[in-house]
mmCIF file of N, CA, C and O in Angstrom:
data_model
loop_
_atom_site.group_PDB
_atom_site.id
_atom_site.type_symbol
_atom_site.label_atom_id
_atom_site.label_comp_id
_atom_site.label_asym_id
_atom_site.label_seq_id
_atom_site.Cartn_x
_atom_site.Cartn_y
_atom_site.Cartn_z
ATOM 1 N N MET A 149 96.924 6.355 37.032
ATOM 2 C CA MET A 149 95.732 6.649 36.292
ATOM 3 C C MET A 149 94.519 6.221 37.122
ATOM 4 O O MET A 149 94.489 5.145 37.684
ATOM 5 N N ALA A 150 93.500 7.063 37.193
ATOM 6 C CA ALA A 150 92.301 6.765 37.974
ATOM 7 C C ALA A 150 91.477 5.671 37.304
ATOM 8 O O ALA A 150 91.565 5.458 36.094
ATOM 9 N N ARG A 151 90.698 4.997 38.125
ATOM 10 C CA ARG A 151 89.865 3.916 37.602
ATOM 11 C C ARG A 151 88.851 4.468 36.604
ATOM 12 O O ARG A 151 88.195 5.461 36.860
ATOM 13 N N GLY A 152 88.744 3.807 35.447
ATOM 14 C CA GLY A 152 87.813 4.237 34.416
ATOM 15 C C GLY A 152 88.366 5.305 33.489
ATOM 16 O O GLY A 152 87.739 5.663 32.511
ATOM 17 N N GLU A 153 89.535 5.821 33.812
ATOM 18 C CA GLU A 153 90.135 6.846 32.968
ATOM 19 C C GLU A 153 90.799 6.182 31.766
ATOM 20 O O GLU A 153 91.481 5.172 31.892
ATOM 21 N N VAL A 154 90.597 6.766 30.600
ATOM 22 C CA VAL A 154 91.154 6.216 29.366
ATOM 23 C C VAL A 154 92.303 7.097 28.913
ATOM 24 O O VAL A 154 92.172 8.316 28.857
ATOM 25 N N LYS A 155 93.421 6.458 28.613
ATOM 26 C CA LYS A 155 94.587 7.195 28.136
ATOM 27 C C LYS A 155 94.438 7.433 26.634
ATOM 28 O O LYS A 155 94.128 6.513 25.880
ATOM 29 N N ALA A 156 94.640 8.654 26.216
ATOM 30 C CA ALA A 156 94.536 8.996 24.798
ATOM 31 C C ALA A 156 95.661 8.320 24.025
ATOM 32 O O ALA A 156 96.784 8.199 24.507
ATOM 33 N N SER A 157 95.345 7.882 22.827
ATOM 34 C CA SER A 157 96.323 7.200 21.994
ATOM 35 C C SER A 157 96.656 8.064 20.783
ATOM 36 O O SER A 157 95.775 8.708 20.207
ATOM 37 N N TRP A 158 97.894 8.044 20.383
ATOM 38 C CA TRP A 158 98.318 8.784 19.192
ATOM 39 C C TRP A 158 97.965 8.023 17.926
ATOM 40 O O TRP A 158 98.019 8.569 16.831
ATOM 41 N N ARG A 159 97.572 6.741 18.057
ATOM 42 C CA ARG A 159 97.289 5.920 16.872
ATOM 43 C C ARG A 159 96.080 6.424 16.093
ATOM 44 O O ARG A 159 96.070 6.346 14.868
ATOM 45 N N LYS A 160 95.062 6.920 16.768
ATOM 46 C CA LYS A 160 93.859 7.362 16.059
ATOM 47 C C LYS A 160 94.118 8.585 15.187
ATOM 48 O O LYS A 160 93.774 8.571 14.005
ATOM 49 N N PRO A 161 94.738 9.645 15.691
ATOM 50 C CA PRO A 161 95.043 10.765 14.792
ATOM 51 C C PRO A 161 96.012 10.369 13.669
ATOM 52 O O PRO A 161 95.848 10.783 12.523
ATOM 53 N N ALA A 162 96.997 9.531 13.991
ATOM 54 C CA ALA A 162 97.940 9.078 12.960
ATOM 55 C C ALA A 162 97.221 8.227 11.924
ATOM 56 O O ALA A 162 97.478 8.345 10.714
ATOM 57 N N GLY A 163 96.298 7.380 12.371
ATOM 58 C CA GLY A 163 95.529 6.548 11.451
ATOM 59 C C GLY A 163 94.628 7.375 10.561
ATOM 60 O O GLY A 163 94.475 7.082 9.373
ATOM 61 N N MET A 164 94.004 8.404 11.121
ATOM 62 C CA MET A 164 93.149 9.276 10.306
ATOM 63 C C MET A 164 93.966 9.984 9.230
ATOM 64 O O MET A 164 93.528 10.096 8.081
ATOM 65 N N LEU A 165 95.152 10.440 9.596
ATOM 66 C CA LEU A 165 96.015 11.068 8.593
ATOM 67 C C LEU A 165 96.449 10.061 7.528
ATOM 68 O O LEU A 165 96.497 10.391 6.341
ATOM 69 N N ALA A 166 96.719 8.828 7.939
ATOM 70 C CA ALA A 166 97.090 7.790 6.981
ATOM 71 C C ALA A 166 95.939 7.491 6.026
ATOM 72 O O ALA A 166 96.155 7.290 4.825
ATOM 73 N N ILE A 167 94.711 7.471 6.534
ATOM 74 C CA ILE A 167 93.548 7.239 5.680
ATOM 75 C C ILE A 167 93.400 8.367 4.667
ATOM 76 O O ILE A 167 93.171 8.124 3.470
ATOM 77 N N LEU A 168 93.526 9.603 5.120
ATOM 78 C CA LEU A 168 93.439 10.738 4.202
ATOM 79 C C LEU A 168 94.546 10.698 3.156
ATOM 80 O O LEU A 168 94.306 10.988 1.975
ATOM 81 N N LEU A 169 95.742 10.328 3.569
ATOM 82 C CA LEU A 169 96.851 10.209 2.628
ATOM 83 C C LEU A 169 96.593 9.090 1.620
ATOM 84 O O LEU A 169 96.838 9.250 0.426
ATOM 85 N N LEU A 170 96.076 7.962 2.092
ATOM 86 C CA LEU A 170 95.727 6.854 1.206
ATOM 87 C C LEU A 170 94.708 7.290 0.159
ATOM 88 O O LEU A 170 94.864 6.997 -1.028
ATOM 89 N N ILE A 171 93.672 8.016 0.587
ATOM 90 C CA ILE A 171 92.659 8.487 -0.353
ATOM 91 C C ILE A 171 93.271 9.445 -1.364
ATOM 92 O O ILE A 171 93.002 9.346 -2.570
ATOM 93 N N LEU A 172 94.098 10.360 -0.909
ATOM 94 C CA LEU A 172 94.735 11.317 -1.805
ATOM 95 C C LEU A 172 95.607 10.617 -2.845
ATOM 96 O O LEU A 172 95.516 10.906 -4.047
ATOM 97 N N VAL A 173 96.424 9.685 -2.405
ATOM 98 C CA VAL A 173 97.302 8.947 -3.327
ATOM 99 C C VAL A 173 96.455 8.157 -4.318
ATOM 100 O O VAL A 173 96.744 8.132 -5.522
ATOM 101 N N TRP A 174 95.395 7.511 -3.840
ATOM 102 C CA TRP A 174 94.537 6.706 -4.714
ATOM 103 C C TRP A 174 93.856 7.581 -5.760
ATOM 104 O O TRP A 174 93.779 7.222 -6.934
ATOM 105 N N VAL A 175 93.358 8.747 -5.364
ATOM 106 C CA VAL A 175 92.696 9.661 -6.300
ATOM 107 C C VAL A 175 93.669 10.129 -7.369
ATOM 108 O O VAL A 175 93.338 10.149 -8.563
ATOM 109 N N VAL A 176 94.873 10.506 -6.969
ATOM 110 C CA VAL A 176 95.869 10.961 -7.935
ATOM 111 C C VAL A 176 96.243 9.829 -8.891
ATOM 112 O O VAL A 176 96.359 10.042 -10.106
ATOM 113 N N LEU A 177 96.407 8.619 -8.361
ATOM 114 C CA LEU A 177 96.745 7.471 -9.194
ATOM 115 C C LEU A 177 95.645 7.179 -10.217
ATOM 116 O O LEU A 177 95.920 7.024 -11.411
ATOM 117 N N VAL A 178 94.409 7.126 -9.764
ATOM 118 C CA VAL A 178 93.299 6.847 -10.683
ATOM 119 C C VAL A 178 93.144 7.980 -11.691
ATOM 120 O O VAL A 178 92.937 7.730 -12.884
ATOM 121 N N ALA A 179 93.259 9.225 -11.245
ATOM 122 C CA ALA A 179 93.127 10.360 -12.152
ATOM 123 C C ALA A 179 94.229 10.376 -13.203
ATOM 124 O O ALA A 179 94.003 10.838 -14.337
ATOM 125 N N SER A 180 95.400 9.871 -12.867
ATOM 126 C CA SER A 180 96.488 9.859 -13.845
ATOM 127 C C SER A 180 96.208 8.907 -15.014
ATOM 128 O O SER A 180 96.791 9.042 -16.070
ATOM 129 N N PHE A 181 95.302 7.949 -14.791
ATOM 130 C CA PHE A 181 94.920 7.023 -15.864
ATOM 131 C C PHE A 181 93.580 7.391 -16.502
ATOM 132 O O PHE A 181 93.052 6.624 -17.303
ATOM 133 N N SER A 182 93.043 8.556 -16.187
ATOM 134 C CA SER A 182 91.711 8.914 -16.679
ATOM 135 C C SER A 182 91.654 9.047 -18.196
ATOM 136 O O SER A 182 90.629 8.721 -18.799
ATOM 137 N N ALA A 183 92.719 9.496 -18.834
ATOM 138 C CA ALA A 183 92.715 9.623 -20.292
ATOM 139 C C ALA A 183 92.617 8.250 -20.955
ATOM 140 O O ALA A 183 91.845 8.058 -21.905
ATOM 141 N N GLU A 184 93.383 7.289 -20.438
ATOM 142 C CA GLU A 184 93.337 5.937 -20.996
ATOM 143 C C GLU A 184 91.984 5.278 -20.732
ATOM 144 O O GLU A 184 91.411 4.632 -21.607
ATOM 145 N N ILE A 185 91.481 5.453 -19.521
ATOM 146 C CA ILE A 185 90.189 4.859 -19.173
ATOM 147 C C ILE A 185 89.072 5.538 -19.964
ATOM 148 O O ILE A 185 88.132 4.893 -20.416
ATOM 149 N N GLY A 186 89.192 6.838 -20.159
ATOM 150 C CA GLY A 186 88.177 7.606 -20.895
ATOM 151 C C GLY A 186 88.059 7.219 -22.357
ATOM 152 O O GLY A 186 87.029 7.460 -22.981
ATOM 153 N N SER A 187 89.081 6.602 -22.919
ATOM 154 C CA SER A 187 89.024 6.190 -24.320
ATOM 155 C C SER A 187 88.341 4.834 -24.503
ATOM 156 O O SER A 187 88.105 4.412 -25.629
ATOM 157 N N LEU A 188 88.018 4.168 -23.421
ATOM 158 C CA LEU A 188 87.360 2.866 -23.472
ATOM 159 C C LEU A 188 85.844 3.039 -23.588
ATOM 160 O O LEU A 188 85.309 4.110 -23.275
ATOM 161 N N PRO A 189 85.144 1.983 -24.017
ATOM 162 C CA PRO A 189 83.670 2.061 -24.063
ATOM 163 C C PRO A 189 83.087 2.366 -22.682
ATOM 164 O O PRO A 189 83.658 2.006 -21.648
ATOM 165 N N ILE A 190 81.937 3.001 -22.672
ATOM 166 C CA ILE A 190 81.347 3.509 -21.434
ATOM 167 C C ILE A 190 81.069 2.412 -20.405
ATOM 168 O O ILE A 190 81.268 2.622 -19.207
ATOM 169 N N LEU A 191 80.636 1.242 -20.847
ATOM 170 C CA LEU A 191 80.365 0.172 -19.889
ATOM 171 C C LEU A 191 81.650 -0.370 -19.268
ATOM 172 O O LEU A 191 81.670 -0.747 -18.100
ATOM 173 N N VAL A 192 82.723 -0.393 -20.041
ATOM 174 C CA VAL A 192 84.026 -0.808 -19.502
ATOM 175 C C VAL A 192 84.509 0.223 -18.491
ATOM 176 O O VAL A 192 85.022 -0.131 -17.429
ATOM 177 N N GLN A 193 84.314 1.495 -18.799
ATOM 178 C CA GLN A 193 84.673 2.561 -17.858
ATOM 179 C C GLN A 193 83.906 2.396 -16.550
ATOM 180 O O GLN A 193 84.477 2.542 -15.468
ATOM 181 N N LEU A 194 82.617 2.101 -16.665
ATOM 182 C CA LEU A 194 81.786 1.921 -15.480
ATOM 183 C C LEU A 194 82.340 0.812 -14.590
ATOM 184 O O LEU A 194 82.502 1.005 -13.379
ATOM 185 N N VAL A 195 82.667 -0.334 -15.197
ATOM 186 C CA VAL A 195 83.205 -1.458 -14.431
ATOM 187 C C VAL A 195 84.529 -1.077 -13.782
ATOM 188 O O VAL A 195 84.760 -1.344 -12.596
ATOM 189 N N ILE A 196 85.407 -0.435 -14.535
ATOM 190 C CA ILE A 196 86.720 -0.041 -14.015
ATOM 191 C C ILE A 196 86.564 0.906 -12.832
ATOM 192 O O ILE A 196 87.182 0.713 -11.770
ATOM 193 N N TYR A 197 85.733 1.939 -12.980
ATOM 194 C CA TYR A 197 85.587 2.906 -11.903
ATOM 195 C C TYR A 197 84.876 2.319 -10.672
ATOM 196 O O TYR A 197 85.192 2.689 -9.543
ATOM 197 N N VAL A 198 83.952 1.395 -10.881
ATOM 198 C CA VAL A 198 83.311 0.742 -9.736
ATOM 199 C C VAL A 198 84.336 -0.105 -8.984
ATOM 200 O O VAL A 198 84.425 -0.051 -7.750
ATOM 201 N N VAL A 199 85.129 -0.880 -9.736
ATOM 202 C CA VAL A 199 86.157 -1.712 -9.094
ATOM 203 C C VAL A 199 87.180 -0.838 -8.375
ATOM 204 O O VAL A 199 87.529 -1.096 -7.220
ATOM 205 N N LEU A 200 87.655 0.212 -9.036
ATOM 206 C CA LEU A 200 88.646 1.100 -8.413
ATOM 207 C C LEU A 200 88.055 1.840 -7.209
ATOM 208 O O LEU A 200 88.776 2.168 -6.269
ATOM 209 N N GLY A 201 86.756 2.076 -7.236
ATOM 210 C CA GLY A 201 86.102 2.735 -6.112
ATOM 211 C C GLY A 201 85.963 1.833 -4.902
ATOM 212 O O GLY A 201 85.803 2.311 -3.778
ATOM 213 N N ILE A 202 86.029 0.529 -5.114
ATOM 214 C CA ILE A 202 85.911 -0.424 -4.010
ATOM 215 C C ILE A 202 87.274 -0.900 -3.517
ATOM 216 O O ILE A 202 87.470 -1.100 -2.322
ATOM 217 N N VAL A 203 88.231 -1.048 -4.418
ATOM 218 C CA VAL A 203 89.541 -1.635 -4.096
ATOM 219 C C VAL A 203 90.304 -0.834 -3.038
ATOM 220 O O VAL A 203 90.998 -1.424 -2.206
ATOM 221 N N TRP A 204 90.149 0.465 -3.021
ATOM 222 C CA TRP A 204 90.925 1.273 -2.074
ATOM 223 C C TRP A 204 90.548 0.976 -0.617
ATOM 224 O O TRP A 204 91.297 1.305 0.302
ATOM 225 N N ILE A 205 89.418 0.317 -0.411
ATOM 226 C CA ILE A 205 88.962 0.023 0.944
ATOM 227 C C ILE A 205 89.765 -1.127 1.570
ATOM 228 O O ILE A 205 89.879 -1.209 2.797
ATOM 229 N N ALA A 206 90.353 -2.009 0.752
ATOM 230 C CA ALA A 206 91.057 -3.199 1.253
ATOM 231 C C ALA A 206 92.124 -2.899 2.312
ATOM 232 O O ALA A 206 92.177 -3.586 3.328
ATOM 233 N N PRO A 207 92.979 -1.885 2.127
ATOM 234 C CA PRO A 207 94.001 -1.640 3.159
ATOM 235 C C PRO A 207 93.448 -1.022 4.443
ATOM 236 O O PRO A 207 94.165 -0.907 5.437
ATOM 237 N N LEU A 208 92.188 -0.648 4.448
ATOM 238 C CA LEU A 208 91.641 0.001 5.634
ATOM 239 C C LEU A 208 91.433 -0.955 6.801
ATOM 240 O O LEU A 208 91.555 -0.557 7.957
ATOM 241 N N LYS A 209 91.106 -2.222 6.553
ATOM 242 C CA LYS A 209 90.834 -3.148 7.649
ATOM 243 C C LYS A 209 92.025 -3.282 8.597
ATOM 244 O O LYS A 209 91.874 -3.089 9.803
ATOM 245 N N PRO A 210 93.238 -3.599 8.090
ATOM 246 C CA PRO A 210 94.359 -3.677 9.036
ATOM 247 C C PRO A 210 94.701 -2.321 9.663
ATOM 248 O O PRO A 210 95.093 -2.263 10.831
ATOM 249 N N LEU A 211 94.520 -1.242 8.914
ATOM 250 C CA LEU A 211 94.812 0.079 9.469
ATOM 251 C C LEU A 211 93.840 0.414 10.601
ATOM 252 O O LEU A 211 94.258 0.895 11.658
ATOM 253 N N LEU A 212 92.558 0.141 10.409
ATOM 254 C CA LEU A 212 91.583 0.390 11.469
ATOM 255 C C LEU A 212 91.816 -0.514 12.670
ATOM 256 O O LEU A 212 91.662 -0.082 13.820
ATOM 257 N N LEU A 213 92.207 -1.757 12.428
ATOM 258 C CA LEU A 213 92.542 -2.667 13.529
ATOM 259 C C LEU A 213 93.727 -2.123 14.319
ATOM 260 O O LEU A 213 93.708 -2.111 15.552
ATOM 261 N N TRP A 214 94.746 -1.646 13.625
ATOM 262 C CA TRP A 214 95.912 -1.066 14.295
ATOM 263 C C TRP A 214 95.514 0.164 15.111
ATOM 264 O O TRP A 214 95.978 0.351 16.236
ATOM 265 N N MET A 215 94.639 0.990 14.552
ATOM 266 C CA MET A 215 94.207 2.187 15.275
ATOM 267 C C MET A 215 93.517 1.820 16.590
ATOM 268 O O MET A 215 93.687 2.514 17.590
ATOM 269 N N GLU A 216 92.757 0.744 16.599
ATOM 270 C CA GLU A 216 92.016 0.344 17.785
ATOM 271 C C GLU A 216 92.850 -0.455 18.784
ATOM 272 O O GLU A 216 92.706 -0.297 19.980
ATOM 273 N N THR A 217 93.724 -1.361 18.284
ATOM 274 C CA THR A 217 94.394 -2.302 19.177
ATOM 275 C C THR A 217 95.904 -2.151 19.241
ATOM 276 O O THR A 217 96.527 -2.670 20.160
ATOM 277 N N GLY A 218 96.507 -1.537 18.233
ATOM 278 C CA GLY A 218 97.961 -1.455 18.185
ATOM 279 C C GLY A 218 98.587 -2.653 17.491
ATOM 280 O O GLY A 218 99.804 -2.757 17.405
ATOM 281 N N ARG A 219 97.753 -3.576 17.000
ATOM 282 C CA ARG A 219 98.244 -4.753 16.263
ATOM 283 C C ARG A 219 97.749 -4.661 14.824
ATOM 284 O O ARG A 219 96.701 -4.100 14.548
ATOM 285 N N TRP A 220 98.484 -5.276 13.913
ATOM 286 C CA TRP A 220 98.106 -5.276 12.504
ATOM 287 C C TRP A 220 97.245 -6.474 12.153
ATOM 288 O O TRP A 220 96.567 -6.473 11.133
ATOM 289 N N ARG A 221 97.279 -7.530 12.975
ATOM 290 C CA ARG A 221 96.495 -8.741 12.702
ATOM 291 C C ARG A 221 95.714 -9.130 13.945
ATOM 292 O O ARG A 221 96.132 -8.867 15.070
ATOM 293 N N MET A 222 94.599 -9.813 13.715
ATOM 294 C CA MET A 222 93.816 -10.326 14.830
ATOM 295 C C MET A 222 94.564 -11.468 15.490
ATOM 296 O O MET A 222 95.273 -12.225 14.829
ATOM 297 N N ARG A 223 94.405 -11.613 16.791
ATOM 298 C CA ARG A 223 95.031 -12.728 17.517
ATOM 299 C C ARG A 223 94.283 -14.002 17.174
ATOM 300 O O ARG A 223 93.079 -14.028 17.033
ATOM 301 N N ARG A 224 95.035 -15.097 17.099
ATOM 302 C CA ARG A 224 94.444 -16.412 16.866
ATOM 303 C C ARG A 224 94.588 -17.238 18.130
ATOM 304 O O ARG A 224 95.462 -18.079 18.252
ATOM 305 N N ASP A 225 93.730 -16.965 19.088
ATOM 306 C CA ASP A 225 93.802 -17.663 20.387
ATOM 307 C C ASP A 225 93.193 -19.031 20.322
ATOM 308 O O ASP A 225 92.329 -19.413 19.711
#
């Protein structure tokens, strides 16, 4: 490999597909409970949907780290 040349990694396309799959699964899961959530008072619905809208981000940190480095956890040097 020439100096300065970067080798393409399969982790980034695989990670992007994993992110899209995660979003799809999360949307289907939340939508499957929409009838139960819809029967609750509007302010409770607001809190539930805000929390559910944020929670799906939690698994992204290790996935993005893996996409960049190939490791699931940061090194503790």
